[in-house]
Each structure stands twice: as C-alpha cells, then as structure tokens.
Amino acid sequence: MILAKDSENTISDAKDYTYEDAEKEEPNAAIFSKDDLSITGSGKLIVNANFNHGIFSKNQLVITSGSFDITSQNDGLKGKDGIAIADGTFTINAQGDGMQASESQEESKGWVYIEAGTFHITSQGDGIQAETNLEISDGTFDITTGGGSQNASIKSDWGRWGPQDQTSTSEDTTSAKGIKSGKDMIISKGTYTFDTSDDAIHTNASMDIKDGTYTIQSGDDGIHADETLTVEKGSMDIKKSYEGIEGNQIVIQGGDIQVVSSDDGLNAAGGNDGSSMNGRPGQNTFSSSDSDVSITITGGNIYVNASGDGLDSNGNLYIKGGSVIVDGPQDSGNGALDYDGTCEITGGTLIAAGMSGMAQMPSDTSSQASVMITFDQTQSENTLISLMQDNDLIIAYAPSKKFNNIVISTPSLTKDKTYSIQSGGTISGLESKKAITEGTINNASTLGSFTLSDMATSISQDGTSVQAGMNQPQGKPGGDKEMGGPGGHGM
C-alpha cells in the first residue's frame, strides 16, 4: 500500500460483520491481509475500525513512512508474526492494544521493532505489546493506557507474573501496560511519556535501557523486568508508581534517575513475594532463588522518595559508584535500605534517611566506610544534617520527609578518624534531592562527635555506639518481601 504525497485517505468499516465461515472470523479489521502487508509513502491514512482491529496482517506488518490516524474497537495495529516500523506519525485510539504482535508458538515471531517515529497512543489495553522480543531504536512516544495512572487496578483476578508461566497473552484483556514484551526488550534511546494504569515498561524476560528520556506516571510499576533490568544511561523521572524500578536483578550503570513510589523505590525480588501488610492480590511469583537476586549500582545520580522501602533487595545490594539518595518511609514498618544478604559499598555516595524501626546499614565487609545515625527525636522534613571533620564539611543533606535515622557513606569517610554531627543551619547552594560537599554551614547545632571505629559504624546522635548487629538483616513480619503492584499482574 502506497500513501501518495499530499493525499488523505479514509477507510471505515461496519460495526457488524457477517461471515460465511464463522469459525475463521476473517477478515476482522478495516484493513486486513492474510500475507505480509507493507505501507509506505508520505500521505495520510485515516482508519475508523468500527468492528474490531484497525490494520491487521496475519504475517508481518511493515510501515516505512506515512501519517496514520487510527480509531479501533480492538487493536490499532496488529501484525501476528511481527511489526516493523521505520518511521511515521501515528495517532492511535484503541479499545484493545495500540499495537500488538501476537504470535506465541514460534520464538522467531511475535516481535516488534521500531526504528523511529512519533507515536500518540491511547488504549484500554497495552500501548505496544510484543509476544516475544521488542526493540526500539528511537522515537517520540506519548502513551496512555487503561484510563491513566489514577485507574490503578486492585482486582483480585489479575494473575501472577513470572517466567514460570509463559502462556500466550494475546487474549489478556486486563493488561494495560505502556510498552510490554514477553521476551527480551532493548530500548536504545528516544523520548517517552507514560500515564498508565499498569506498568509503564514491562518485560517477562530481561530489559536493557541504553539511553533516552522517560517521564512516567504509573498505577503499578514504573519499569519492571522479570529477569535482569539494566539501565546504562538516560534521564528517568518516575513521578508516580507503586514500585518504581523492579526486577530480579537490577543493574544501574549511569543516568539521572528520580523515583517516587507508594511502596518500594527499587525492588529486587525472587521467590514468592509477600511484603505488604496481609499480602495483596496478584503478588508476583518468580522462578529464581533469592541467591540470584541483587541490586548493583555502579554509576549515575539516583534519587528515591519511597513510602515503602527505598532500596529493597531479597538478596544482595552493591553500591560501587554514583550517587544514591533515599528519602525513605515515615513509618517503622519499612526501611530506607532493606536487604536480606549483604550490602557492600566500594565506591560512590549513599545517603538514606528514614525511620529507625526497620533501618539497616551497609555490611562491615564493605571497603568504603559508612555511618548510621539514630536521633533521639524525629527530625522535621528539610532539617539539614551535616558531617564535619575539624570544622570542614564532609557532606550535608536535608531529607524532604521527617526522619529519625540516616545512613551516610562517602569516599571521604575514613576509618579511625573523628567526625562531628550537626543539625539545622543553612548553607549556600543546597538543592533539594541533592547532597552538598562544599561550603560553610551557618547557625547549626553540634549534636555530638564520634570516631569511625569500624567500616560500618552505628551511633546515636551524641556519638555513642549503638549495639552492633541490631540493624542488620532480620526479615520482615510476614516473611518474604513483595514484588509487584496493587494489581500485580503480568502479560
């Protein structure tokens, strides 16, 4: 199909079809092909699919260019074996999925590949769904699903996720994810805006985000991978989520990442989750063991504002570089840091503020020193906490929420050196969500001083030691920690 230059073409079908063979139900789209379908040209195509799908190929759907305005009662674009888009402008309003590749019986099919383009997708189902692999090289995407993030589902019939159940999902009418794949996903770059009732970006396998700009409002997870989730670089602003970034193994190598979550900010989970109070419908079940589970941060600037755990790993937590700041929970049922194995810091900067009830600090096997300070009273939000050495500033931060516990690790902390703790005051150049390491603190109160006697030192605000081990992994009431969202559901 060629869309002629400067042309505007409209195709509309009826609301009801009559079939000679009712079992086949073909055709079932305003534009339907039993074989490969290719569309090119610079013209415009308007599709009003009043019965079912907009454009459907039973083999591959290939679009190289053009402008598309599609309204459909089911899926907007559908290529059973695969969808390949080189470029184009797409406005899709779909009662089903915005775009879907549905073949699940052959691993070499059911893929989606997008090289470039501009996409405005509003769907009741998934925005873009690949039954197998999904790859996006570039493009601009504005995706709204399921009525948006305000419609987060809590229905008990939303199923469990995980690699142990890889049955076909093409008939799953409840899934309303932004971008979804059944197998591996690669996103190279692009600009993405999501407002989704379900996960914004989801794979039942591994995900590699190489670059890009992401603005996310999600009723469930911001970004989720059942297996390994890797972020190489990019800008991510997860403004709203149940859990911000979730995977069996989370690897962050760089980027500027901000997460706001009503539960965990970063969550690495394996086995059977169940961390929320009394459990919740649809919690995820994963086939991996907790020994495989980890969060590894080697670079980037990460800020987490979590009502649940800030960084939560059912296994190990490794910080090797970058800057990690956590404004954690304001209750004692969760912690700014939560891990079941070890937490090793070998580089970078960590500040994690929250309440002391479930507080944990890095392991004493770390090669970079850390200190955990527990205050006598709850500190108000935006209270500046500073570590000083001989009147020189080591680091200062003002948590955005109330807190009575803070963990600090920076390369400037040295074992057997003496430091003082200051509270309050002002300093020029202080920004929200960021620590500061240079400048003069004015009008602060000195609470106490301490000598960093171990690689992981726990003290009260006056500098006296807190019993070693009291804040190390103990597990939560109710057993394993949870993975998933308020309507935890998968493909």
CSV table of C-alpha atoms in Angstrom, one decimal, residues 44-487:
chain,number,residue,atom,x,y,z
A,44,LYS,CA,-2.1,10.3,5.4
A,45,LEU,CA,-4.3,7.3,6.2
A,46,ILE,CA,-7.3,7.6,8.5
A,47,VAL,CA,-8.8,4.3,9.7
A,48,ASN,CA,-12.1,4.0,11.5
A,49,ALA,CA,-12.3,0.4,12.7
A,50,ASN,CA,-15.9,0.2,13.9
A,51,PHE,CA,-15.9,-3.6,14.3
A,52,ASN,CA,-12.5,-4.9,15.5
A,53,HIS,CA,-8.9,-4.1,14.6
A,54,GLY,CA,-7.6,-1.1,12.6
A,55,ILE,CA,-4.8,-2.6,10.4
A,56,PHE,CA,-4.1,-6.3,10.7
A,57,SER,CA,-1.6,-8.6,8.9
A,58,LYS,CA,-1.7,-12.3,9.6
A,59,ASN,CA,2.1,-12.3,8.8
A,60,GLN,CA,4.3,-9.2,9.1
A,61,LEU,CA,3.1,-5.6,9.1
A,62,VAL,CA,5.8,-3.3,7.8
A,63,ILE,CA,5.5,0.5,7.8
A,64,THR,CA,8.3,2.7,6.4
A,65,SER,CA,6.6,6.1,6.4
A,66,GLY,CA,3.3,8.0,6.4
A,67,SER,CA,0.9,9.6,8.8
A,68,PHE,CA,-1.7,7.4,10.5
A,69,ASP,CA,-4.8,8.3,12.5
A,70,ILE,CA,-6.4,5.1,13.8
A,71,THR,CA,-9.5,4.6,15.9
A,72,SER,CA,-10.4,1.0,16.6
A,73,GLN,CA,-12.7,-1.2,18.7
A,74,ASN,CA,-9.8,-3.5,19.4
A,75,ASP,CA,-6.1,-3.3,18.4
A,76,GLY,CA,-5.0,-0.4,16.4
A,77,LEU,CA,-2.0,-2.0,14.5
A,78,LYS,CA,-1.6,-5.8,14.6
A,79,GLY,CA,1.0,-8.0,12.9
A,80,LYS,CA,0.6,-11.5,14.0
A,81,ASP,CA,4.2,-12.5,13.1
A,82,GLY,CA,5.8,-9.1,13.7
A,83,ILE,CA,5.6,-5.4,13.4
A,84,ALA,CA,8.4,-3.3,11.9
A,85,ILE,CA,8.2,0.5,11.7
A,86,ALA,CA,10.9,2.6,10.2
A,87,ASP,CA,9.3,6.0,10.6
A,88,GLY,CA,6.0,7.8,10.5
A,89,THR,CA,3.5,9.7,12.6
A,90,PHE,CA,0.9,7.7,14.5
A,91,THR,CA,-2.2,8.7,16.5
A,92,ILE,CA,-3.9,5.6,17.8
A,93,ASN,CA,-7.1,5.4,19.9
A,94,ALA,CA,-7.7,1.7,20.6
A,95,GLN,CA,-10.2,-0.2,22.8
A,96,GLY,CA,-7.7,-3.0,22.8
A,97,ASP,CA,-3.9,-2.7,22.4
A,98,GLY,CA,-2.5,0.3,20.5
A,99,MET,CA,0.0,-2.0,18.7
A,100,GLN,CA,0.3,-5.8,19.0
A,101,ALA,CA,2.4,-8.7,17.6
A,102,SER,CA,0.6,-11.8,18.8
A,103,GLU,CA,2.3,-15.0,17.6
A,104,SER,CA,3.4,-17.0,20.6
A,105,GLN,CA,4.0,-20.5,19.2
A,106,GLU,CA,7.2,-19.7,17.3
A,107,GLU,CA,10.0,-17.9,19.1
A,108,SER,CA,11.2,-16.2,15.9
A,109,LYS,CA,7.9,-14.4,15.5
A,110,GLY,CA,5.7,-12.2,17.6
A,111,TRP,CA,8.3,-9.3,17.7
A,112,VAL,CA,8.0,-5.6,17.5
A,113,TYR,CA,10.8,-3.4,16.1
A,114,ILE,CA,10.6,0.4,15.9
A,115,GLU,CA,13.4,2.4,14.3
A,116,ALA,CA,11.9,5.9,14.7
A,117,GLY,CA,8.6,7.8,14.5
A,118,THR,CA,6.2,9.8,16.6
A,119,PHE,CA,3.5,7.9,18.5
A,120,HIS,CA,0.5,9.2,20.4
A,121,ILE,CA,-1.3,6.1,21.7
A,122,THR,CA,-4.4,5.9,23.9
A,123,SER,CA,-5.5,2.4,24.6
A,124,GLN,CA,-7.6,0.4,27.1
A,125,GLY,CA,-5.1,-2.4,26.8
A,126,ASP,CA,-1.4,-2.2,26.3
A,127,GLY,CA,0.2,0.6,24.3
A,128,ILE,CA,2.7,-1.5,22.5
A,129,GLN,CA,2.8,-5.3,23.0
A,130,ALA,CA,5.2,-7.9,21.6
A,131,GLU,CA,4.6,-11.5,22.4
A,132,THR,CA,8.4,-12.2,22.1
A,133,ASN,CA,11.2,-9.6,21.6
A,134,LEU,CA,10.8,-5.9,21.4
A,135,GLU,CA,13.4,-3.3,20.3
A,136,ILE,CA,13.1,0.4,19.9
A,137,SER,CA,16.0,2.4,18.4
A,138,ASP,CA,14.5,5.9,18.7
A,139,GLY,CA,11.3,7.8,18.5
A,140,THR,CA,8.9,10.0,20.5
A,141,PHE,CA,6.2,8.2,22.4
A,142,ASP,CA,3.2,9.5,24.4
A,143,ILE,CA,1.3,6.6,25.8
A,144,THR,CA,-1.8,6.5,28.0
A,145,THR,CA,-3.3,3.1,28.9
A,146,GLY,CA,-6.3,1.9,30.9
A,147,GLY,CA,-7.5,5.5,31.6
A,148,GLY,CA,-4.2,6.5,33.1
A,149,SER,CA,-2.4,6.0,36.4
A,150,GLN,CA,-5.3,7.1,38.5
A,151,ASN,CA,-7.1,3.9,37.5
A,152,ALA,CA,-4.6,1.5,39.1
A,153,SER,CA,-6.3,-1.8,39.4
A,154,ILE,CA,-6.8,-3.8,42.7
A,155,LYS,CA,-8.9,-6.5,41.1
A,156,SER,CA,-8.2,-9.9,42.7
A,157,ASP,CA,-8.4,-11.7,39.4
A,158,TRP,CA,-5.3,-10.1,37.9
A,159,GLY,CA,-2.9,-13.0,37.6
A,160,ARG,CA,0.6,-13.8,38.9
A,161,TRP,CA,3.6,-12.9,36.7
A,162,GLY,CA,6.8,-14.6,36.1
A,163,PRO,CA,8.8,-16.8,33.8
A,164,GLN,CA,7.2,-19.9,35.2
A,165,ASP,CA,4.1,-19.1,33.3
A,166,GLN,CA,4.8,-18.0,29.7
A,167,THR,CA,1.4,-18.9,28.1
A,168,SER,CA,0.1,-16.7,25.4
A,169,THR,CA,-1.2,-13.3,26.5
A,170,SER,CA,-2.8,-12.1,23.3
A,171,GLU,CA,-6.2,-12.7,24.9
A,172,ASP,CA,-5.3,-10.9,28.1
A,173,THR,CA,-7.8,-8.1,28.2
A,174,THR,CA,-6.8,-6.8,31.6
A,175,SER,CA,-3.2,-5.9,30.9
A,176,ALA,CA,-2.8,-2.2,30.4
A,177,LYS,CA,0.9,-1.6,30.2
A,178,GLY,CA,2.7,1.1,28.3
A,179,ILE,CA,5.3,-1.0,26.5
A,180,LYS,CA,5.4,-4.8,27.0
A,181,SER,CA,7.3,-7.8,25.8
A,182,GLY,CA,7.2,-11.5,26.6
A,183,LYS,CA,10.9,-11.9,25.8
A,184,ASP,CA,13.9,-9.6,25.9
A,185,MET,CA,13.4,-5.8,25.4
A,186,ILE,CA,16.0,-3.3,24.2
A,187,ILE,CA,15.4,0.5,24.2
A,188,SER,CA,18.3,2.4,22.7
A,189,LYS,CA,17.1,6.0,23.0
A,190,GLY,CA,14.0,8.2,22.4
A,191,THR,CA,11.6,10.4,24.4
A,192,TYR,CA,8.8,8.6,26.3
A,193,THR,CA,5.9,9.9,28.3
A,194,PHE,CA,3.6,7.4,30.1
A,195,ASP,CA,0.4,7.7,32.0
A,196,THR,CA,-0.6,4.0,32.6
A,197,SER,CA,-2.9,2.2,34.9
A,198,ASP,CA,-0.5,-0.8,34.8
A,199,ASP,CA,3.3,-1.0,34.4
A,200,ALA,CA,4.7,1.7,32.1
A,201,ILE,CA,7.5,-0.5,30.8
A,202,HIS,CA,7.4,-4.3,31.3
A,203,THR,CA,9.1,-7.5,30.2
A,204,ASN,CA,8.7,-11.1,31.2
A,205,ALA,CA,12.4,-11.5,30.5
A,206,SER,CA,15.4,-9.1,30.5
A,207,MET,CA,15.5,-5.4,29.7
A,208,ASP,CA,18.4,-3.1,28.6
A,209,ILE,CA,17.7,0.6,28.6
A,210,LYS,CA,20.7,2.2,26.8
A,211,ASP,CA,19.6,5.8,26.8
A,212,GLY,CA,16.5,8.0,26.5
A,213,THR,CA,14.3,10.4,28.3
A,214,TYR,CA,11.4,8.9,30.3
A,215,THR,CA,8.6,10.6,32.2
A,216,ILE,CA,6.4,8.1,33.9
A,217,GLN,CA,3.2,8.1,35.9
A,218,SER,CA,2.1,4.6,36.6
A,219,GLY,CA,-0.6,2.9,38.7
A,220,ASP,CA,1.7,0.0,39.2
A,221,ASP,CA,5.5,-0.4,38.4
A,222,GLY,CA,7.3,2.3,36.6
A,223,ILE,CA,9.8,-0.2,35.0
A,224,HIS,CA,9.6,-3.9,35.5
A,225,ALA,CA,11.7,-6.9,34.3
A,226,ASP,CA,11.1,-10.5,35.5
A,227,GLU,CA,14.8,-11.2,35.0
A,228,THR,CA,17.7,-8.6,34.6
A,229,LEU,CA,16.9,-4.9,34.3
A,230,THR,CA,19.9,-2.9,33.1
A,231,VAL,CA,20.0,0.9,32.9
A,232,GLU,CA,23.1,2.2,31.1
A,233,LYS,CA,22.2,5.9,31.0
A,234,GLY,CA,19.4,8.3,30.3
A,235,SER,CA,17.0,10.5,32.2
A,236,MET,CA,14.2,8.9,34.1
A,237,ASP,CA,11.6,10.8,36.1
A,238,ILE,CA,9.1,8.3,37.7
A,239,LYS,CA,6.7,10.8,39.1
A,240,LYS,CA,4.2,8.2,40.4
A,241,SER,CA,4.3,4.5,40.9
A,242,TYR,CA,3.5,1.6,43.2
A,243,GLU,CA,7.1,0.4,42.9
A,244,GLY,CA,9.5,2.4,40.8
A,245,ILE,CA,12.0,0.1,39.3
A,246,GLU,CA,11.6,-3.7,39.8
A,247,GLY,CA,13.5,-6.7,38.6
A,248,ASN,CA,15.1,-10.0,39.7
A,249,GLN,CA,18.5,-8.3,39.2
A,250,ILE,CA,18.7,-4.5,38.8
A,251,VAL,CA,21.9,-3.1,37.3
A,252,ILE,CA,22.3,0.7,37.1
A,253,GLN,CA,25.4,1.9,35.3
A,254,GLY,CA,24.5,5.6,34.8
A,255,GLY,CA,21.8,8.1,34.2
A,256,ASP,CA,19.8,10.6,36.1
A,257,ILE,CA,17.0,8.7,37.9
A,258,GLN,CA,14.3,10.1,40.1
A,259,VAL,CA,11.7,7.7,41.6
A,260,VAL,CA,8.5,8.4,43.6
A,261,SER,CA,6.8,5.3,44.9
A,262,SER,CA,3.9,4.4,47.2
A,263,ASP,CA,5.8,1.2,48.0
A,264,ASP,CA,9.4,0.3,47.2
A,265,GLY,CA,11.6,2.6,45.1
A,266,LEU,CA,14.0,0.0,43.7
A,267,ASN,CA,12.9,-3.6,44.4
A,268,ALA,CA,14.9,-6.7,43.5
A,269,ALA,CA,12.8,-9.8,44.4
A,270,GLY,CA,12.9,-13.5,43.9
A,271,GLY,CA,10.8,-16.4,45.0
A,272,ASN,CA,7.3,-15.7,46.4
A,273,ASP,CA,6.7,-12.1,47.4
A,274,GLY,CA,4.6,-11.1,50.3
A,275,SER,CA,5.9,-8.0,52.0
A,276,SER,CA,2.8,-5.8,52.0
A,277,MET,CA,0.6,-6.0,55.1
A,278,ASN,CA,-1.5,-9.1,54.8
A,279,GLY,CA,-0.3,-9.6,51.2
A,280,ARG,CA,-2.3,-8.3,48.3
A,281,PRO,CA,-4.0,-9.6,45.2
A,282,GLY,CA,-1.8,-10.5,42.2
A,283,GLN,CA,1.6,-10.5,44.0
A,284,ASN,CA,4.3,-11.8,41.8
A,285,THR,CA,5.8,-15.3,41.8
A,286,PHE,CA,9.3,-15.7,40.3
A,287,SER,CA,11.1,-18.9,39.5
A,288,SER,CA,14.6,-17.6,40.6
A,289,SER,CA,16.0,-18.2,44.0
A,290,ASP,CA,16.9,-15.3,46.4
A,291,SER,CA,20.6,-16.1,45.8
A,292,ASP,CA,20.2,-14.7,42.3
A,293,VAL,CA,18.6,-11.5,43.4
A,294,SER,CA,20.6,-8.3,43.6
A,295,ILE,CA,20.7,-4.5,43.1
A,296,THR,CA,24.0,-3.3,41.7
A,297,ILE,CA,24.7,0.4,41.2
A,298,THR,CA,28.0,1.4,39.5
A,299,GLY,CA,27.2,5.0,38.4
A,300,GLY,CA,24.5,7.6,37.9
A,301,ASN,CA,22.6,10.0,40.1
A,302,ILE,CA,19.7,8.3,41.8
A,303,TYR,CA,17.1,9.9,44.0
A,304,VAL,CA,14.3,7.8,45.6
A,305,ASN,CA,11.3,9.1,47.5
A,306,ALA,CA,9.6,5.9,48.8
A,307,SER,CA,6.7,5.3,51.1
A,308,GLY,CA,7.8,1.7,51.4
A,309,ASP,CA,11.4,0.5,51.3
A,310,GLY,CA,13.8,2.8,49.4
A,311,LEU,CA,16.2,0.2,48.1
A,312,ASP,CA,14.9,-3.3,48.7
A,313,SER,CA,16.7,-6.5,47.7
A,314,ASN,CA,15.7,-10.0,48.7
A,315,GLY,CA,19.3,-10.8,48.0
A,316,ASN,CA,22.4,-8.5,48.0
A,317,LEU,CA,22.9,-4.8,47.5
A,318,TYR,CA,26.0,-3.5,45.9
A,319,ILE,CA,27.0,0.2,45.5
A,320,LYS,CA,30.2,0.6,43.5
A,321,GLY,CA,29.8,4.2,42.3
A,322,GLY,CA,27.4,7.0,41.5
A,323,SER,CA,25.3,9.0,43.9
A,324,VAL,CA,22.3,7.4,45.7
A,325,ILE,CA,20.0,9.4,47.9
A,326,VAL,CA,16.9,7.9,49.5
A,327,ASP,CA,14.1,9.8,51.3
A,328,GLY,CA,12.6,6.7,52.9
A,329,PRO,CA,9.4,5.8,54.8
A,330,GLN,CA,7.9,7.8,57.6
A,331,ASP,CA,6.8,4.7,59.4
A,332,SER,CA,8.7,1.9,61.1
A,333,GLY,CA,7.3,-0.9,59.0
A,334,ASN,CA,9.8,-0.2,56.2
A,335,GLY,CA,13.4,1.0,55.8
A,336,ALA,CA,15.3,3.3,53.6
A,337,LEU,CA,17.6,0.3,53.0
A,338,ASP,CA,16.3,-3.3,53.1
A,339,TYR,CA,18.3,-6.3,52.1
A,340,ASP,CA,18.4,-10.0,53.0
A,341,GLY,CA,22.0,-10.8,52.1
A,342,THR,CA,24.8,-8.3,52.3
A,343,CYS,CA,25.1,-4.6,51.4
A,344,GLU,CA,28.6,-3.9,50.2
A,345,ILE,CA,29.8,-0.4,49.4
A,346,THR,CA,33.0,0.0,47.4
A,347,GLY,CA,32.5,3.5,46.0
A,348,GLY,CA,30.1,6.3,45.3
A,349,THR,CA,27.9,8.2,47.8
A,350,LEU,CA,25.0,6.9,49.7
A,351,ILE,CA,22.5,8.9,51.9
A,352,ALA,CA,19.5,7.0,53.1
A,353,ALA,CA,17.1,8.7,55.5
A,354,GLY,CA,14.0,7.2,57.2
A,355,MET,CA,12.7,5.8,60.4
A,356,SER,CA,14.8,3.5,62.7
A,357,GLY,CA,12.3,0.7,63.2
A,358,MET,CA,13.5,-1.4,60.2
A,359,ALA,CA,16.6,0.6,59.5
A,360,GLN,CA,19.7,-1.3,58.1
A,361,MET,CA,23.2,-0.1,57.3
A,362,PRO,CA,25.8,-1.4,54.9
A,363,SER,CA,27.7,-4.5,55.8
A,364,ASP,CA,31.1,-4.3,57.6
A,365,THR,CA,32.6,-6.2,54.7
A,366,SER,CA,32.4,-3.0,52.7
A,367,SER,CA,35.7,-1.4,51.6
A,368,GLN,CA,34.1,2.1,51.9
A,369,ALA,CA,33.1,3.3,55.4
A,370,SER,CA,29.6,4.2,56.4
A,371,VAL,CA,27.9,5.5,59.5
A,372,MET,CA,24.3,5.2,60.7
A,373,ILE,CA,23.0,7.9,63.0
A,374,THR,CA,19.8,7.4,65.1
A,375,PHE,CA,18.3,10.5,66.5
A,376,ASP,CA,16.7,10.9,69.9
A,377,GLN,CA,13.6,12.5,68.4
A,378,THR,CA,12.0,12.6,64.9
A,379,GLN,CA,13.5,15.3,62.8
A,380,SER,CA,11.3,17.6,60.8
A,381,GLU,CA,11.4,17.5,57.0
A,382,ASN,CA,14.1,19.7,55.4
A,383,THR,CA,16.3,19.5,58.5
A,384,LEU,CA,19.9,19.8,57.4
A,385,ILE,CA,22.2,17.1,58.7
A,386,SER,CA,25.9,17.6,58.3
A,387,LEU,CA,29.1,15.6,58.9
A,388,MET,CA,32.1,17.7,59.8
A,389,GLN,CA,35.8,16.9,60.3
A,390,ASP,CA,37.8,19.6,62.0
A,391,ASN,CA,35.2,22.2,61.0
A,392,ASP,CA,35.4,21.2,57.4
A,393,LEU,CA,32.3,19.9,55.7
A,394,ILE,CA,32.3,16.3,54.6
A,395,ILE,CA,28.7,16.1,53.4
A,396,ALA,CA,25.3,17.6,54.2
A,397,TYR,CA,21.8,16.7,53.2
A,398,ALA,CA,18.3,17.8,54.1
A,399,PRO,CA,15.7,15.0,53.8
A,400,SER,CA,12.4,16.0,52.3
A,401,LYS,CA,10.4,14.0,54.9
A,402,LYS,CA,10.5,13.5,58.6
A,403,PHE,CA,13.1,11.0,59.8
A,404,ASN,CA,15.0,9.8,62.9
A,405,ASN,CA,17.7,7.7,61.2
A,406,ILE,CA,20.1,8.4,58.4
A,407,VAL,CA,22.9,6.3,56.8
A,408,ILE,CA,25.8,8.1,55.1
A,409,SER,CA,28.7,6.6,53.1
A,410,THR,CA,31.1,8.6,51.1
A,411,PRO,CA,34.7,8.1,50.0
A,412,SER,CA,35.7,11.0,52.3
A,413,LEU,CA,34.8,8.9,55.4
A,414,THR,CA,37.9,7.2,56.8
A,415,LYS,CA,38.1,4.6,59.5
A,416,ASP,CA,39.6,5.7,62.8
A,417,LYS,CA,39.0,9.4,62.0
A,418,THR,CA,36.8,11.6,64.2
A,419,TYR,CA,33.8,13.5,63.0
A,420,SER,CA,31.0,15.7,64.4
A,421,ILE,CA,27.3,15.7,63.7
A,422,GLN,CA,25.5,19.0,63.1
A,423,SER,CA,21.8,19.6,62.8
A,424,GLY,CA,20.0,22.5,61.3
A,425,GLY,CA,21.5,25.7,59.9
A,426,THR,CA,21.9,26.9,56.4
A,427,ILE,CA,24.4,26.5,53.6
A,428,SER,CA,24.6,28.4,50.3
A,429,GLY,CA,24.0,26.3,47.2
A,430,LEU,CA,21.9,23.5,48.8
A,431,GLU,CA,19.4,21.9,46.4
A,432,SER,CA,16.6,19.6,47.1
A,433,LYS,CA,17.2,15.9,46.3
A,434,LYS,CA,21.0,16.5,46.3
A,435,ALA,CA,23.8,16.4,48.9
A,436,ILE,CA,26.4,19.1,49.2
A,437,THR,CA,30.1,18.6,50.0
A,438,GLU,CA,31.5,22.1,49.9
A,439,GLY,CA,30.6,25.3,51.7
A,440,THR,CA,30.1,26.8,55.1
A,441,ILE,CA,27.3,25.7,57.5
A,442,ASN,CA,25.8,28.7,59.4
A,443,ASN,CA,23.8,28.5,62.7
A,444,ALA,CA,23.9,24.8,63.0
A,445,SER,CA,23.8,22.9,66.3
A,446,THR,CA,26.5,20.3,67.1
A,447,LEU,CA,24.9,17.1,68.5
A,448,GLY,CA,27.9,15.1,69.2
A,449,SER,CA,31.1,13.6,67.8
A,450,PHE,CA,32.4,10.0,67.1
A,451,THR,CA,35.3,8.1,65.9
A,452,LEU,CA,34.7,5.8,62.9
A,453,SER,CA,35.8,2.7,64.6
A,454,ASP,CA,34.5,0.2,62.0
A,455,MET,CA,33.8,0.1,58.3
A,456,ALA,CA,30.1,0.2,59.4
A,457,THR,CA,29.5,2.2,62.5
A,458,SER,CA,26.2,2.7,64.2
A,459,ILE,CA,25.8,5.6,66.6
A,460,SER,CA,23.3,7.8,68.4
A,461,GLN,CA,23.2,11.5,67.7
A,462,ASP,CA,25.6,12.2,70.6
A,463,GLY,CA,28.2,9.9,69.1
A,464,THR,CA,27.8,6.9,71.4
A,465,SER,CA,27.7,3.5,69.8
A,466,VAL,CA,24.6,1.5,69.2
A,467,GLN,CA,24.9,-2.2,69.7
A,468,ALA,CA,26.4,-3.8,66.7
A,469,GLY,CA,24.1,-6.0,64.6
A,470,MET,CA,20.8,-4.6,65.8
A,471,ASN,CA,20.1,-3.1,62.4
A,472,GLN,CA,21.3,-6.0,60.3
A,473,PRO,CA,19.0,-8.2,58.3
A,474,GLN,CA,16.3,-9.7,60.4
A,475,GLY,CA,13.5,-10.1,57.8
A,476,LYS,CA,10.1,-8.5,58.0
A,477,PRO,CA,7.0,-9.7,59.7
A,478,GLY,CA,5.1,-12.0,57.4
A,479,GLY,CA,8.2,-13.5,55.7
A,480,ASP,CA,9.4,-12.7,52.2
A,481,LYS,CA,9.3,-9.3,50.6
A,482,GLU,CA,6.8,-8.4,47.9
A,483,MET,CA,7.3,-7.9,44.2
A,484,GLY,CA,4.6,-6.3,42.2
A,485,GLY,CA,1.9,-3.7,42.4
A,486,PRO,CA,-1.6,-3.1,43.7
A,487,GLY,CA,-3.0,-5.1,40.9
